[in-house]
Every structure is written in structure tokens, then in C-alpha cells.
Coordinates of C-alpha atoms and ligand atoms in Angstrom, one line a residue:
M70 CA 1.9 -15.3 -41.6
K71 CA 5.7 -15.3 -40.9
L72 CA 6.5 -14.0 -37.5
V73 CA 9.3 -11.6 -36.9
S74 CA 11.7 -12.9 -34.4
F75 CA 14.0 -11.2 -31.8
K76 CA 17.1 -13.1 -30.8
G77 CA 15.5 -16.1 -32.4
V78 CA 12.3 -15.9 -30.4
P79 CA 9.1 -15.3 -32.3
V80 CA 7.4 -11.9 -31.6
V81 CA 3.7 -12.7 -31.5
R82 CA 2.5 -9.2 -30.9
G83 CA 4.0 -5.7 -31.2
N84 CA 7.0 -4.3 -33.0
V85 CA 10.4 -4.8 -31.4
D86 CA 12.0 -2.3 -33.8
S87 CA 9.9 0.6 -32.5
L88 CA 11.2 0.1 -28.9
P89 CA 13.4 2.8 -27.4
R90 CA 17.0 1.7 -27.4
K91 CA 17.3 1.2 -23.7
V92 CA 14.2 -0.9 -23.6
L93 CA 15.5 -3.0 -26.4
T94 CA 18.7 -3.6 -24.4
F95 CA 16.6 -4.6 -21.4
L96 CA 14.5 -7.0 -23.5
E97 CA 17.6 -8.5 -25.0
H98 CA 19.1 -9.3 -21.6
D99 CA 15.8 -10.8 -20.3
V100 CA 15.2 -12.9 -23.4
E101 CA 18.7 -14.3 -23.2
L102 CA 18.4 -15.1 -19.5
C103 CA 14.9 -16.4 -19.4
Q104 CA 14.6 -18.1 -22.8
P105 CA 10.9 -17.6 -23.5
A106 CA 9.2 -19.3 -26.4
F107 CA 7.4 -16.1 -27.5
I108 CA 7.6 -12.4 -27.0
H109 CA 4.6 -10.1 -26.7
I110 CA 5.0 -6.3 -26.6
C111 CA 1.9 -5.1 -24.7
D112 CA 0.0 -2.2 -26.2
G113 CA -2.5 -1.8 -23.4
S114 CA -5.5 -2.0 -25.7
D115 CA -9.0 -3.3 -24.9
E116 CA -8.5 -5.9 -27.6
E117 CA -5.3 -7.1 -26.0
N118 CA -6.9 -7.2 -22.6
R119 CA -9.7 -9.4 -24.0
L120 CA -7.0 -11.7 -25.4
M121 CA -5.3 -11.9 -22.0
L122 CA -8.6 -12.8 -20.3
D123 CA -9.3 -15.4 -22.9
I124 CA -5.9 -17.0 -22.4
L125 CA -6.4 -17.0 -18.6
I126 CA -9.9 -18.5 -19.0
A127 CA -8.6 -21.2 -21.3
E128 CA -5.8 -22.0 -18.8
G129 CA -8.3 -22.3 -16.0
I130 CA -6.6 -19.4 -14.1
V131 CA -9.7 -17.1 -14.1
Q132 CA -13.4 -17.6 -14.7
P133 CA -15.9 -15.1 -15.9
L134 CA -18.4 -13.6 -13.5
P135 CA -21.6 -13.2 -15.6
K136 CA -23.4 -11.3 -12.8
Y137 CA -21.2 -8.2 -13.5
E138 CA -19.8 -6.4 -16.4
N139 CA -16.4 -7.6 -17.6
C140 CA -15.3 -9.0 -14.3
V141 CA -13.3 -12.2 -13.6
L142 CA -12.3 -14.3 -10.7
A143 CA -8.9 -15.9 -10.2
H144 CA -8.0 -18.5 -7.7
T145 CA -4.3 -19.0 -6.8
D146 CA -2.4 -22.0 -5.5
P147 CA -3.2 -21.8 -1.8
R148 CA 0.6 -21.4 -1.2
D149 CA 0.6 -18.1 -3.1
V150 CA -1.8 -15.7 -1.4
A151 CA 0.1 -12.8 0.1
R152 CA 3.2 -10.6 0.0
V153 CA 6.1 -12.6 1.5
E154 CA 8.2 -10.3 3.6
S155 CA 10.7 -13.1 4.6
K156 CA 11.6 -13.6 0.9
T157 CA 11.8 -9.9 0.1
F158 CA 15.4 -8.5 0.0
I159 CA 17.2 -5.3 -0.6
S160 CA 20.6 -5.7 -2.2
T161 CA 23.2 -3.0 -1.7
E162 CA 27.0 -3.0 -1.5
S163 CA 27.0 -2.5 2.3
Q164 CA 24.4 -4.0 4.6
R165 CA 24.1 -0.8 6.6
E166 CA 22.9 1.1 3.5
A167 CA 19.8 -1.2 3.5
I168 CA 19.2 -2.1 7.1
P169 CA 20.4 -0.8 10.5
V170 CA 22.8 -3.0 12.5
P171 CA 20.7 -3.8 15.6
K172 CA 22.2 -4.0 19.1
P173 CA 24.2 -7.2 19.7
G174 CA 21.9 -10.1 20.4
V175 CA 18.8 -8.4 18.9
K176 CA 17.1 -9.8 15.8
G177 CA 16.7 -7.0 13.2
Q178 CA 13.1 -6.4 12.1
L179 CA 13.7 -3.6 9.6
G180 CA 14.1 -5.5 6.4
N181 CA 16.2 -8.2 4.8
W182 CA 19.6 -7.5 3.0
M183 CA 21.4 -9.6 0.5
S184 CA 24.9 -8.9 -0.9
P185 CA 25.2 -8.3 -4.6
E186 CA 27.3 -11.5 -4.8
D187 CA 24.7 -13.6 -3.1
L188 CA 22.0 -12.0 -5.3
D189 CA 23.9 -13.0 -8.4
V190 CA 24.0 -16.6 -7.1
A191 CA 20.3 -16.5 -6.3
I192 CA 19.5 -15.1 -9.8
K193 CA 21.6 -17.7 -11.5
K194 CA 19.8 -20.4 -9.5
R195 CA 16.4 -19.2 -10.6
F196 CA 16.2 -17.2 -13.8
P197 CA 18.2 -19.0 -16.5
G198 CA 15.6 -20.7 -18.8
C199 CA 12.7 -19.9 -16.3
M200 CA 10.3 -18.8 -19.1
K201 CA 10.9 -21.9 -21.4
G202 CA 7.7 -22.7 -23.2
R203 CA 6.1 -19.5 -22.0
T204 CA 5.5 -16.0 -23.4
L205 CA 7.5 -13.1 -22.2
Y206 CA 5.2 -10.1 -22.0
L207 CA 6.9 -6.7 -22.1
L208 CA 5.0 -3.9 -20.4
A209 CA 5.9 -0.3 -20.5
Y210 CA 4.1 1.6 -17.7
C211 CA 4.1 5.0 -16.0
M212 CA 3.6 5.4 -12.3
G213 CA 1.8 8.7 -11.9
P214 CA -0.3 10.8 -14.3
M215 CA 1.2 10.8 -17.9
G216 CA 3.1 14.0 -18.4
S217 CA 3.6 14.9 -14.7
P218 CA 7.1 15.9 -13.7
L219 CA 6.5 13.8 -10.6
S220 CA 5.8 10.5 -12.5
K221 CA 8.3 7.8 -13.3
F222 CA 8.5 5.1 -16.0
G223 CA 8.9 1.4 -15.5
I224 CA 9.3 -1.6 -17.8
Q225 CA 8.3 -5.0 -16.6
A226 CA 9.0 -8.3 -18.3
T227 CA 6.7 -11.0 -17.0
D228 CA 5.6 -14.5 -18.0
S229 CA 2.1 -14.1 -16.4
A230 CA -0.9 -13.0 -18.4
Y231 CA -2.7 -12.4 -15.0
V232 CA 0.0 -9.9 -14.2
V233 CA -0.5 -8.2 -17.5
A234 CA -4.3 -7.9 -16.9
C235 CA -3.7 -6.5 -13.4
M236 CA -0.9 -4.1 -14.3
R237 CA -3.1 -2.7 -17.0
I238 CA -5.5 -1.7 -14.2
M239 CA -2.9 -0.7 -11.6
T240 CA -0.7 1.4 -13.9
R241 CA -0.9 3.5 -17.0
M242 CA 0.4 0.9 -19.4
G243 CA 0.9 0.3 -23.1
M244 CA 1.7 2.1 -26.3
Q245 CA 1.2 5.7 -25.1
V246 CA 3.8 5.1 -22.4
L247 CA 6.4 3.6 -24.9
D248 CA 5.7 6.6 -27.1
A249 CA 6.2 9.1 -24.3
M250 CA 9.3 7.4 -22.8
G251 CA 11.8 8.1 -25.6
D252 CA 15.2 7.6 -24.0
S253 CA 14.1 8.4 -20.5
D254 CA 15.3 6.2 -17.6
F255 CA 13.0 3.6 -16.3
V256 CA 12.8 1.1 -13.4
R257 CA 13.8 -2.3 -14.6
C258 CA 11.4 -5.1 -13.4
L259 CA 11.8 -8.7 -14.2
H260 CA 9.1 -11.2 -13.0
S261 CA 8.7 -14.9 -13.5
V262 CA 6.3 -17.3 -12.0
G263 CA 9.2 -19.8 -12.0
C264 CA 7.4 -22.6 -13.8
P265 CA 9.1 -23.3 -17.2
L266 CA 7.5 -25.8 -19.5
P267 CA 7.3 -28.8 -19.5
L268 CA 6.3 -28.7 -15.8
K269 CA 8.4 -30.7 -13.4
E270 CA 5.3 -31.3 -11.2
P271 CA 1.6 -30.6 -11.8
L272 CA 0.2 -27.1 -11.0
R273 CA -2.1 -26.8 -8.1
R274 CA -5.4 -25.2 -9.1
D275 CA -3.9 -24.3 -12.5
W276 CA -1.9 -21.5 -10.8
P277 CA 1.8 -21.4 -11.8
C278 CA 4.1 -20.5 -8.9
N279 CA 7.2 -21.7 -7.3
P280 CA 6.9 -21.2 -3.5
D281 CA 10.2 -23.0 -2.6
L282 CA 12.2 -20.6 -4.7
T283 CA 10.2 -17.4 -4.3
L284 CA 12.4 -14.3 -4.1
I285 CA 11.6 -10.6 -4.5
A286 CA 14.9 -8.7 -4.8
H287 CA 15.5 -5.0 -5.2
K288 CA 18.7 -3.3 -6.3
T289 CA 18.1 0.2 -5.2
A290 CA 21.3 1.7 -6.6
T291 CA 20.4 0.7 -10.1
N292 CA 16.5 0.8 -9.9
E293 CA 16.0 -2.9 -10.5
V294 CA 13.5 -5.4 -9.3
M295 CA 13.7 -9.1 -9.8
S296 CA 10.8 -11.2 -8.7
F297 CA 10.6 -15.0 -8.9
G298 CA 8.2 -17.7 -7.9
S299 CA 5.0 -15.8 -7.0
G300 CA 2.2 -14.5 -9.2
Y301 CA 0.2 -12.7 -6.6
G302 CA -0.2 -9.1 -5.4
G303 CA 2.7 -7.0 -4.4
N304 CA 5.1 -9.9 -5.2
S305 CA 4.2 -9.7 -8.9
L306 CA 2.5 -6.4 -9.7
L307 CA 5.9 -4.8 -9.5
G308 CA 4.7 -1.2 -10.0
K309 CA 3.1 -1.2 -6.5
K310 CA 5.1 -2.0 -3.5
C311 CA 8.4 -2.8 -5.2
F312 CA 8.6 0.3 -7.5
S313 CA 6.3 2.9 -5.9
L314 CA 7.5 2.3 -2.3
R315 CA 10.8 0.4 -2.2
I316 CA 12.6 1.7 -5.3
G317 CA 10.5 4.9 -5.1
S318 CA 11.6 5.8 -1.6
A319 CA 15.3 5.2 -2.6
I320 CA 14.9 7.6 -5.6
A321 CA 13.0 10.0 -3.4
R322 CA 15.8 10.1 -0.9
R323 CA 18.3 10.9 -3.7
E324 CA 16.0 13.5 -5.3
G325 CA 14.7 15.1 -2.0
W326 CA 11.1 14.0 -2.0
L327 CA 8.9 11.4 -0.2
A328 CA 7.4 8.1 -1.4
E329 CA 5.0 6.9 1.3
H330 CA 2.5 4.2 2.2
M331 CA -0.3 6.8 2.3
L332 CA -3.8 7.5 1.0
I333 CA -4.7 10.9 -0.4
V334 CA -8.1 12.6 -0.1
G335 CA -9.7 16.0 -0.6
V336 CA -12.2 17.1 2.0
T337 CA -14.7 19.9 1.2
N338 CA -16.5 21.4 4.2
P339 CA -20.0 23.0 4.1
E340 CA -18.5 26.4 3.4
G341 CA -17.0 25.0 0.2
V342 CA -13.4 25.1 1.5
K343 CA -11.4 22.1 0.1
R344 CA -8.2 20.8 1.6
Y345 CA -6.2 17.7 0.9
L346 CA -4.5 15.4 3.3
V347 CA -2.5 12.2 3.3
A348 CA -2.8 9.4 5.8
A349 CA -0.5 6.4 6.6
F350 CA -1.9 3.3 8.3
P351 CA -0.4 -0.1 8.4
S352 CA -1.8 -2.7 5.9
Q353 CA -5.4 -3.7 6.6
C354 CA -6.2 -0.7 9.0
G355 CA -8.8 0.9 6.7
K356 CA -6.9 3.0 4.3
T357 CA -9.2 2.2 1.4
N358 CA -12.3 2.8 3.6
L359 CA -11.0 6.2 4.6
A360 CA -10.0 7.1 1.0
M361 CA -13.6 6.4 0.0
L362 CA -15.3 7.8 3.0
T363 CA -19.0 8.8 2.9
A364 CA -19.3 11.6 5.3
S365 CA -21.9 11.2 8.1
L366 CA -21.8 15.0 8.7
P367 CA -24.2 16.9 6.4
G368 CA -22.5 19.2 3.8
Y369 CA -19.1 17.5 3.8
K370 CA -17.6 15.8 0.8
V371 CA -14.6 13.5 0.7
E372 CA -13.0 12.8 -2.7
C373 CA -10.4 10.1 -3.4
V374 CA -7.0 10.7 -5.0
G375 CA -5.4 7.4 -3.9
D376 CA -5.8 4.7 -1.4
D377 CA -2.3 3.3 -0.8
I378 CA 0.7 5.3 -2.0
A379 CA 1.6 9.0 -2.1
W380 CA 4.6 10.6 -3.9
M381 CA 5.1 14.1 -2.4
R382 CA 7.4 17.0 -3.0
F383 CA 7.5 20.7 -2.3
D384 CA 6.9 22.9 -5.3
E385 CA 8.8 26.1 -6.0
K386 CA 6.4 28.1 -3.7
G387 CA 7.1 25.7 -0.8
Q388 CA 3.8 23.9 -1.0
L389 CA 3.9 20.1 -0.5
R390 CA 2.1 18.4 -3.5
A391 CA 1.1 14.8 -3.8
I392 CA 0.4 12.4 -6.7
N393 CA -1.0 8.9 -6.5
P394 CA 1.4 6.9 -8.6
E395 CA -1.2 4.2 -9.1
N396 CA -4.0 3.9 -11.6
G397 CA -6.2 1.4 -9.7
F398 CA -7.1 0.0 -6.3
F399 CA -5.9 -3.4 -5.1
G400 CA -8.1 -3.6 -2.1
V401 CA -8.9 -6.3 0.5
C402 CA -12.3 -7.8 0.0
P403 CA -13.4 -9.3 3.3
G404 CA -15.1 -6.7 5.4
T405 CA -15.9 -4.5 2.4
N406 CA -19.7 -4.1 2.1
N407 CA -22.4 -1.5 1.6
K408 CA -22.2 -0.4 5.2
T409 CA -18.4 -0.2 5.5
N410 CA -17.6 1.1 2.0
P411 CA -20.5 1.6 -0.4
I412 CA -18.3 3.5 -2.7
A413 CA -15.9 0.6 -3.2
M414 CA -18.9 -1.7 -3.7
E415 CA -20.1 0.5 -6.5
T416 CA -16.6 0.8 -8.0
I417 CA -16.1 -3.0 -8.3
Q418 CA -19.2 -3.8 -10.4
R419 CA -17.3 -3.5 -13.7
N420 CA -13.9 -4.3 -15.1
T421 CA -12.6 -5.9 -11.9
V422 CA -10.2 -8.8 -11.4
F423 CA -11.2 -10.6 -8.1
T424 CA -8.7 -13.0 -6.6
N425 CA -9.3 -15.7 -4.0
V426 CA -12.9 -14.7 -3.1
A427 CA -15.8 -17.1 -3.1
K428 CA -18.2 -17.5 -6.0
T429 CA -22.0 -17.5 -5.9
S430 CA -24.3 -19.7 -8.0
D431 CA -25.7 -16.7 -9.8
G432 CA -22.2 -15.8 -11.2
G433 CA -21.3 -13.3 -8.5
V434 CA -18.7 -13.0 -5.7
F435 CA -18.9 -13.5 -2.0
W436 CA -16.7 -12.8 1.0
E437 CA -17.0 -12.4 4.8
G438 CA -19.0 -9.3 5.4
L439 CA -21.4 -9.7 2.4
E440 CA -23.9 -12.0 4.3
E441 CA -26.6 -9.4 4.2
D442 CA -26.3 -8.7 0.5
L443 CA -26.5 -12.3 -0.6
P444 CA -29.6 -12.9 -2.7
K445 CA -32.0 -15.6 -1.4
G446 CA -31.6 -19.2 -2.7
V447 CA -28.0 -18.6 -3.9
S448 CA -25.3 -21.1 -3.0
I449 CA -21.6 -20.4 -2.4
T450 CA -18.4 -22.1 -3.5
S451 CA -15.5 -21.1 -1.3
W452 CA -12.2 -19.8 -2.7
L453 CA -10.8 -23.3 -2.1
G454 CA -13.6 -24.9 -4.2
E455 CA -15.7 -26.2 -1.3
E456 CA -19.2 -26.4 -2.8
N457 CA -22.3 -25.3 -0.9
W458 CA -20.2 -23.5 1.6
Q459 CA -22.2 -22.4 4.7
P460 CA -21.6 -19.4 7.0
G461 CA -20.0 -20.6 10.1
S462 CA -17.9 -23.3 8.3
E463 CA -14.6 -24.0 9.7
R464 CA -12.7 -22.4 6.8
P465 CA -13.7 -18.9 5.5
A466 CA -15.5 -18.5 2.2
A467 CA -12.8 -16.0 1.0
H468 CA -9.1 -15.9 1.8
P469 CA -8.6 -13.1 4.4
N470 CA -6.2 -11.4 2.0
S471 CA -8.4 -11.8 -1.1
R472 CA -8.5 -8.8 -3.3
F473 CA -10.3 -6.7 -5.9
C474 CA -8.2 -5.0 -8.6
V475 CA -10.1 -2.2 -10.3
P476 CA -9.5 1.0 -12.3
A477 CA -9.4 4.1 -10.0
C478 CA -11.4 6.1 -12.6
Q479 CA -14.5 3.9 -11.8
C480 CA -14.7 5.2 -8.3
P481 CA -17.7 7.5 -8.0
T482 CA -15.9 9.8 -5.6
I483 CA -12.6 10.0 -7.6
D484 CA -11.3 13.5 -7.1
P485 CA -11.6 15.7 -10.2
N486 CA -7.9 16.6 -9.7
W487 CA -6.6 13.1 -9.1
E488 CA -4.6 13.2 -12.3
D489 CA -3.4 16.8 -12.0
P490 CA 0.2 16.7 -13.2
A491 CA 1.2 19.2 -10.6
G492 CA -0.2 17.0 -7.8
V493 CA -2.7 18.2 -5.1
P494 CA -1.6 20.5 -2.3
I495 CA -1.3 18.8 1.1
D496 CA -2.2 20.5 4.3
A497 CA -2.0 17.6 6.8
I498 CA -0.3 14.3 7.3
I499 CA -1.9 11.7 9.5
F500 CA -0.4 8.6 11.0
G501 CA -2.4 6.0 12.8
G502 CA -2.7 2.4 13.8
R503 CA -4.9 -0.1 15.7
R504 CA -4.4 0.8 19.3
P505 CA -6.9 -0.9 21.6
V506 CA -5.7 1.0 24.7
G507 CA -4.1 4.2 25.8
V508 CA -3.9 6.1 22.5
P509 CA -6.4 8.9 22.1
L510 CA -8.8 9.4 19.1
V511 CA -6.6 12.2 17.7
Y512 CA -3.7 14.4 18.6
E513 CA -1.5 16.9 16.8
S514 CA 2.2 16.9 17.0
L515 CA 3.9 19.9 18.5
N516 CA 6.1 20.6 15.4
W517 CA 7.7 18.9 12.4
Q518 CA 10.4 17.1 14.4
H519 CA 7.8 15.8 16.9
G520 CA 5.6 14.8 14.0
V521 CA 8.5 12.8 12.5
F522 CA 8.8 11.0 15.8
V523 CA 5.1 10.3 15.8
G524 CA 5.6 8.7 12.3
A525 CA 8.7 6.8 13.3
T526 CA 6.8 5.3 16.3
V527 CA 3.6 4.1 14.6
S528 CA 2.5 0.8 16.2
S529 CA -0.5 -1.3 15.4
E530 CA -2.2 -4.4 16.7
A531 CA -1.3 -7.4 14.5
T532 CA -4.5 -8.6 13.0
T533 CA -5.7 -10.9 10.3
A534 CA -9.2 -11.1 11.7
A535 CA -11.5 -8.4 13.0
E536 CA -12.1 -9.9 16.4
Y537 CA -10.5 -8.3 19.4
S538 CA -7.6 -10.4 20.5
G539 CA -5.8 -7.8 22.6
H540 CA -2.6 -9.3 21.4
E541 CA 0.7 -8.0 20.2
V542 CA 1.0 -4.4 19.2
M543 CA 3.8 -4.3 16.6
H544 CA 6.0 -1.4 15.6
D545 CA 5.6 -0.2 12.0
P546 CA 7.6 3.0 11.4
F547 CA 5.7 5.3 9.0
S548 CA 3.4 2.3 8.3
S549 CA 6.2 1.3 5.9
R550 CA 8.1 -1.3 7.8
P551 CA 7.6 -4.0 5.0
F552 CA 8.4 -1.4 2.3
L553 CA 11.6 0.1 3.7
S554 CA 14.4 -0.1 1.2
Y555 CA 17.1 1.8 3.0
N556 CA 18.3 2.1 6.6
A557 CA 15.4 3.1 8.8
G558 CA 17.6 5.6 10.7
N559 CA 18.3 7.4 7.4
Y560 CA 14.6 7.2 6.5
I561 CA 13.9 9.2 9.7
G562 CA 16.8 11.5 8.9
H563 CA 15.3 12.1 5.4
W564 CA 12.0 13.1 6.9
L565 CA 13.8 15.5 9.3
E566 CA 15.6 17.0 6.4
M567 CA 12.4 17.8 4.6
E568 CA 11.9 20.8 6.9
K569 CA 13.6 23.7 5.1
P570 CA 13.3 27.4 5.1
G571 CA 10.7 28.5 2.6
C572 CA 8.7 25.2 2.8
K573 CA 5.2 25.4 4.3
M574 CA 5.4 22.3 6.6
P575 CA 2.1 20.4 6.8
K576 CA 0.8 19.7 10.3
I577 CA 1.3 16.1 11.5
F578 CA -1.5 14.3 13.4
H579 CA -2.0 10.8 14.9
V580 CA -5.4 9.1 14.9
N581 CA -6.7 5.9 16.5
W582 CA -10.2 4.7 15.4
F583 CA -9.7 1.4 17.3
R584 CA -9.6 2.3 21.1
R585 CA -11.8 0.0 23.2
D586 CA -13.5 0.2 26.5
S587 CA -12.9 -2.2 29.4
K588 CA -15.4 -4.6 27.9
G589 CA -13.5 -4.7 24.6
K590 CA -16.1 -2.5 22.8
F591 CA -14.9 0.1 20.3
L592 CA -15.2 3.6 21.8
W593 CA -15.5 5.3 18.4
P594 CA -18.0 4.3 15.6
G595 CA -15.4 4.9 12.8
F596 CA -16.2 4.7 9.1
G597 CA -18.3 7.7 7.9
D598 CA -18.0 9.3 11.4
N599 CA -14.3 9.7 10.9
I600 CA -15.2 12.8 9.0
R601 CA -15.7 14.4 12.4
V602 CA -12.0 13.9 13.2
L603 CA -10.9 15.0 9.7
D604 CA -13.0 18.1 10.2
W605 CA -11.2 18.9 13.5
I606 CA -7.8 18.2 11.8
L607 CA -8.6 20.6 8.9
R608 CA -9.9 23.3 11.2
R609 CA -6.5 23.1 12.9
C610 CA -4.9 23.7 9.5
S611 CA -7.1 26.7 8.7
D612 CA -5.8 30.2 8.9
E613 CA -8.8 31.2 11.0
K614 CA -7.4 30.3 14.4
E615 CA -10.2 28.7 16.4
D616 CA -9.8 27.9 20.1
I617 CA -10.2 24.1 19.7
A618 CA -7.0 22.5 21.0
Q619 CA -5.2 22.2 24.2
M620 CA -1.7 21.1 25.2
S621 CA -1.2 17.5 26.6
P622 CA 1.8 15.3 27.1
V623 CA 1.3 13.6 23.7
G624 CA 0.8 16.9 21.8
F625 CA -2.3 19.0 21.1
I626 CA -5.6 17.3 21.7
P627 CA -9.1 18.6 21.0
K628 CA -10.7 20.8 23.7
K629 CA -13.7 19.1 25.1
G630 CA -16.6 19.5 22.7
S631 CA -14.5 20.8 19.8
I632 CA -15.2 17.7 17.6
N633 CA -18.6 18.0 16.0
M634 CA -20.6 15.1 17.5
E635 CA -24.0 16.2 16.2
G636 CA -26.2 13.4 14.9
L637 CA -24.0 10.6 16.2
E638 CA -26.1 7.4 16.4
N639 CA -24.8 6.6 19.8
P640 CA -23.2 9.0 22.3
V641 CA -19.5 8.6 22.7
D642 CA -17.5 8.9 25.9
W643 CA -15.2 11.9 25.3
N644 CA -13.2 11.4 28.5
E645 CA -12.4 7.8 27.7
L646 CA -11.6 8.6 24.1
F647 CA -9.0 11.2 25.2
D648 CA -7.8 9.7 28.5
L649 CA -4.0 9.5 28.7
P650 CA -3.2 6.9 31.3
K651 CA 0.1 7.8 32.8
D652 CA 1.2 4.2 33.6
F653 CA 0.4 3.2 30.0
W654 CA 2.4 6.0 28.5
M655 CA 5.4 5.6 30.8
T656 CA 5.6 2.0 29.5
E657 CA 4.9 3.1 26.0
V658 CA 7.9 5.5 26.1
D659 CA 10.1 2.7 27.4
N660 CA 8.9 0.4 24.6
I661 CA 9.5 3.1 22.0
E662 CA 13.0 3.8 23.4
K663 CA 13.9 0.1 23.5
Y664 CA 12.6 -0.6 20.0
L665 CA 14.3 2.4 18.3
T666 CA 17.6 2.0 20.1
D667 CA 17.6 -1.9 19.8
Q668 CA 16.7 -1.8 16.1
I669 CA 18.2 1.3 14.7
N670 CA 21.0 1.5 17.2
E671 CA 23.8 3.8 16.0
D672 CA 21.9 5.1 13.0
L673 CA 19.1 6.5 15.1
P674 CA 19.0 10.3 14.6
P675 CA 19.7 12.1 18.0
E676 CA 16.6 14.1 17.4
M677 CA 14.6 11.0 18.2
L678 CA 16.4 10.5 21.5
K679 CA 15.5 14.0 22.4
E680 CA 11.8 13.4 21.5
I681 CA 11.8 10.3 23.7
Q682 CA 13.3 12.3 26.6
D683 CA 10.8 15.1 26.2
L684 CA 7.8 12.7 26.0
R685 CA 8.9 11.0 29.2
Q686 CA 9.5 14.3 30.8
R687 CA 6.0 15.6 29.9
F688 CA 4.4 12.5 31.3
S689 CA 6.4 12.4 34.4
Q690 CA 5.0 15.8 35.2
Y691 CA 1.5 14.9 34.3
Ligands
OXD924 C1 -1.3 -3.6 0.3 C2 -0.6 -3.8 1.6 O1 -1.5 -4.6 -0.4 O2 -0.2 -2.8 2.2 O3 -1.6 -2.5 0.0 O4 -0.3 -4.9 2.0
MN925 MN1 -0.7 -1.0 1.2

């Protein structure tokens, strides 16, 4: 069979002539720059997916997992295991558009900027000829439900079949998207693992990547992402953090909506009343667990719309509505088990790509937290290939950031409205973090402006492990610090501007599941018992005004006994959970003030200075 070619490059699958004009121009540019050996236009079919997995198996990048249905396991080069914030850049004409200018002598922590000129140089150093000998896969995808006015299109060119397989899970991808796109605009994403053939040096663990030259660059003005050198996670599945959060929030600012690092759930109470809420926690603080919560209170049901990202805008009636732009879950494996998240465990039995977890001799997977589920007589090979790995070994069985990538529709508690093109109505916004001391289980902000302050001042204990270290609590505004794509001062300003006459502003809350007693023991059981806190929050959003809250210096806190504690396995210490130590909070206000004024400096909205003053004032009188 004679292959059709495009710009002299054979097209091994798909029909270039049927591509929308703008997509063709994009392809032409990428082909000329990257010089692939073949072009493959992805159709998103099952058959194509099988082909991708067969290629990956033949190349030694993934292996089948016969214990489950259609699941595979990938192991990366150990140097390519996580998002790399230090190599992630926003490129805008002026630096101040992208990041605030900190106070003199202060190192900025709110993103990395690159000038368009420097980015051009960086691109020229990396992309010309970077796909030599490889196939360029062209993916058309849609972030958000097909046909929703809130959804957006993307096109990604990539030379990684692993990325194709994962993007097919994480986004709506393929022919139906190309058909629906017509001449609509799309976010332009170019990705290369940075290993043209023939290789200059041998691959490690068969995983192509180029850690020395890794770069993830965003041009927010023109909706472009260029990612080089990494094949893993948010560095390469460009629909997720790069598009849905970084480019997404820049578009959202221009168009007057919000793109946030938030889960979305629907909660139905025993009376059958259902309300939706969104919650923002920093990475690895339990968003996926909360999104898939199994309620410990009888009669309550929690249904999942999304576990990581929410796109939200007010409709014509002034109701805030949210969609989940994603189509799958890219969740952290270690710690996930039948106690912490039985729903996730059920979800990942089929059609899942696991990455960097350990393998069992019966063709299954293993990670820290699954010890009790391990069948007798089974041996473990660690993610690094250590055979007969034993619990307690020096190195973990699975990488701490190992992941499952699975279609959302497989989740047994997926919300029936999760693909509603209109989005789901949001009544409450929750912020939170890991705060071992001083921060109560839950409080409600006094008003929208105070709620924005609560979001801007999110902090969380830096953790890669579950043990209590009592170490550094890091600021993470809106739980989005690694995903900010424009000046954090303007980000806060945009949130403030969302409050408009005619809009029903959701209430804003802060939760902390991670407070500890003086011996370092958690004060709150968490997991399924978090429904008790969600219940209080949603009662606060109800039109029936119950007498369940009281004013405190941080905001409204629950009146003693107003959170349903019936049936808790162990009693909790209410006073300790809601204690507001004055000395802690006076220091906290100083820290907040220093962080915001050091980092955001002249771009900090004055409303935040007023909130700092008011919080200090309330505590000084406490
Ligand atoms: C993620 C993250 O992968 O936030 O979702 O790091
Ligand atoms: Mn995330």
C-alpha cells in the first residue's frame, strides 16, 4: 500500500485532508520544526488504543497486568517521575504580567517567567529535529463535556505513544472532536520526549526522556504550550495542568470565569436534598479521597463530578456552575486502599494505566498501603525492578508519586450529571490544607472578600510521606501556586471581581482534617467521617436558617455540638478541634502579612491588607 505523505512525511494513520484548516497549519508548523519520520492522526478508537499499547509493550515501556482487565504498568526513567516546577515557565511580554515583582532581596516563589526572546532561543535549542525517527501523533481533544459552552478544544502533537494512551483516558479525544471543532480556536500543545533517533545515549529503563533539557513553557497570550524532555504526568499530558489550569486560568481571566485546582462533588442528605460543592487542597492532600468519599453517616450519598480541576462561571440567573474539564483521574497510588478509598480501588480494576508502582508475581500491582490486600505467597518486584522486595526495605515498593490513570466513567459513584453541558450548580467553595496546629476543623468566611483572603492564604505542611514531621508549612495561594499563569496579585483581584450584583455568591469555607494533639495524633478521623463536616457546611448553605454557627476571630465556627458526631468510632475532642490559640494566630497573621507583601508587593490588592488588619484586630481583642 502506498502511503499518503504530508510535507514529505508518510501519514501512517488518519486523513490529513480532512483536518480543519487551522489544525493543518498547526501540523505543518510542527512537522517542519520537529521532522518526524511518520505522522499518525489519532481517531481515539479502541483499535487504535490497542495498537498504542502493543507498541508500548514491544518497546518495553509498559507491561500487561493479567490480573486485571485491560490494565498496563509503565516504569519511567527514575529521573522522570514528577512535575518539575523549576523547569515550568510562563512567557509573556512583560515579567509583571506573569509573576509579581517581590520586595527587594526577596526570592519570588510565585512562578517562573521567561521572555519571548529567551523562549525562542530555548525552543530553537530543543525542538528542531527532535522527533527524527519517531512518529508524530496528532491528538484533537476537548476539555469538558462535548457540546458544552464551557468546554474548550485542544490539539496536542506528541512523539509519545504513552501520552496518546493516557490522553485518551484523561480527555475526550479523537475523531468526534475533530468533527465538532470545525474552525473553532484551540489551545496549541507541542510535546516531545526529546530523544530523536538514533539515540545519542542509551535509554534508561526503555523510557525516552531528556532531563537535562526539560522545559514546560506556556505562552498565555496565544494559548500555546511547548513541553520538552519529560514524558510523565502533568509535564506531558498537556490537557491537565498546562491547559486546564495555566492556560485555562488566563483564558478565564479574559472571559470572566474561574479555572481552579478543585474537586467537584454532589452531596445528597437523608431528606434527598442534593447540593454541589467544590474544594481546593494542595497536591496530595486528599482531593481524590474526598471526591470519592463513602459517607460514614447513614442516609448520605456523595457523588463525584471531578477530583482535580473545576471550570466555573455564573449563568444568566447568577448561579455559579462548574464543569470538570477532565475525562479521567490521574491519582496518586500510595496510600490508596480499601479503607482510605474503596471507590478508587473499584474504579482501577479495568482499563487503567499504572505508572511507577510495584508489580506482584500474580500479575497485579502493589504500593505502600496495600499490605493488607496482598494475597498470600505472592512476591513483589519494586518499581525500580528490585525482585522479591520486602516490606520495610530501604527503598519504597512504589514511587511516592506513582499514579493510576483511569476513565472517570468507571467510578461507581460518578455523578449522573457529571457531563451536564450546563455544569452543576455550586453552593459552597472549600479551601484547606494540612495544618498540624492552630487551624480549626472548619470555619466559614464572613463574606466573599474575606473568603478570597482565606483562599489567597492557604498554607499546607510540605509532605511527601504520611508521617508527622511537624516541618515547614508552605504558602499555596488557592492551592494553585504551581499552576499560576499570571500575576498572583491579579489572580486575587480576579477572584474579588467575581462578586457582582445579580450573582448568588457561594459561601466560602476552610477545613483542616490534619490537626494533631500534643502527642502528634490526628484529632479528626478524616476520610468517610468528613461527611460530618460537609453536612455542617451544606446546612450553612441551606435556606432554612439553623442556629449552628457562632462568630469567632477566624470567621463563623460551628456551635458546640452542631456537627453530627453520632456513631463516631472514637470520641473526638471538640474543644481541641476548635481551639483558636491567640499566640499561634498572632504569629500566623504576621506570617501571612509578610508572605503576601514580600511576594506580591505592589500588586497585592488593598482589600487583602484590610483583611490582614481586620484579622489581627479580631484576635487582639480575643
Ligand atoms: C496532580 C497534582 O497531579 O496536583 O493533580 O500534582
Ligand atoms: Mn492536582
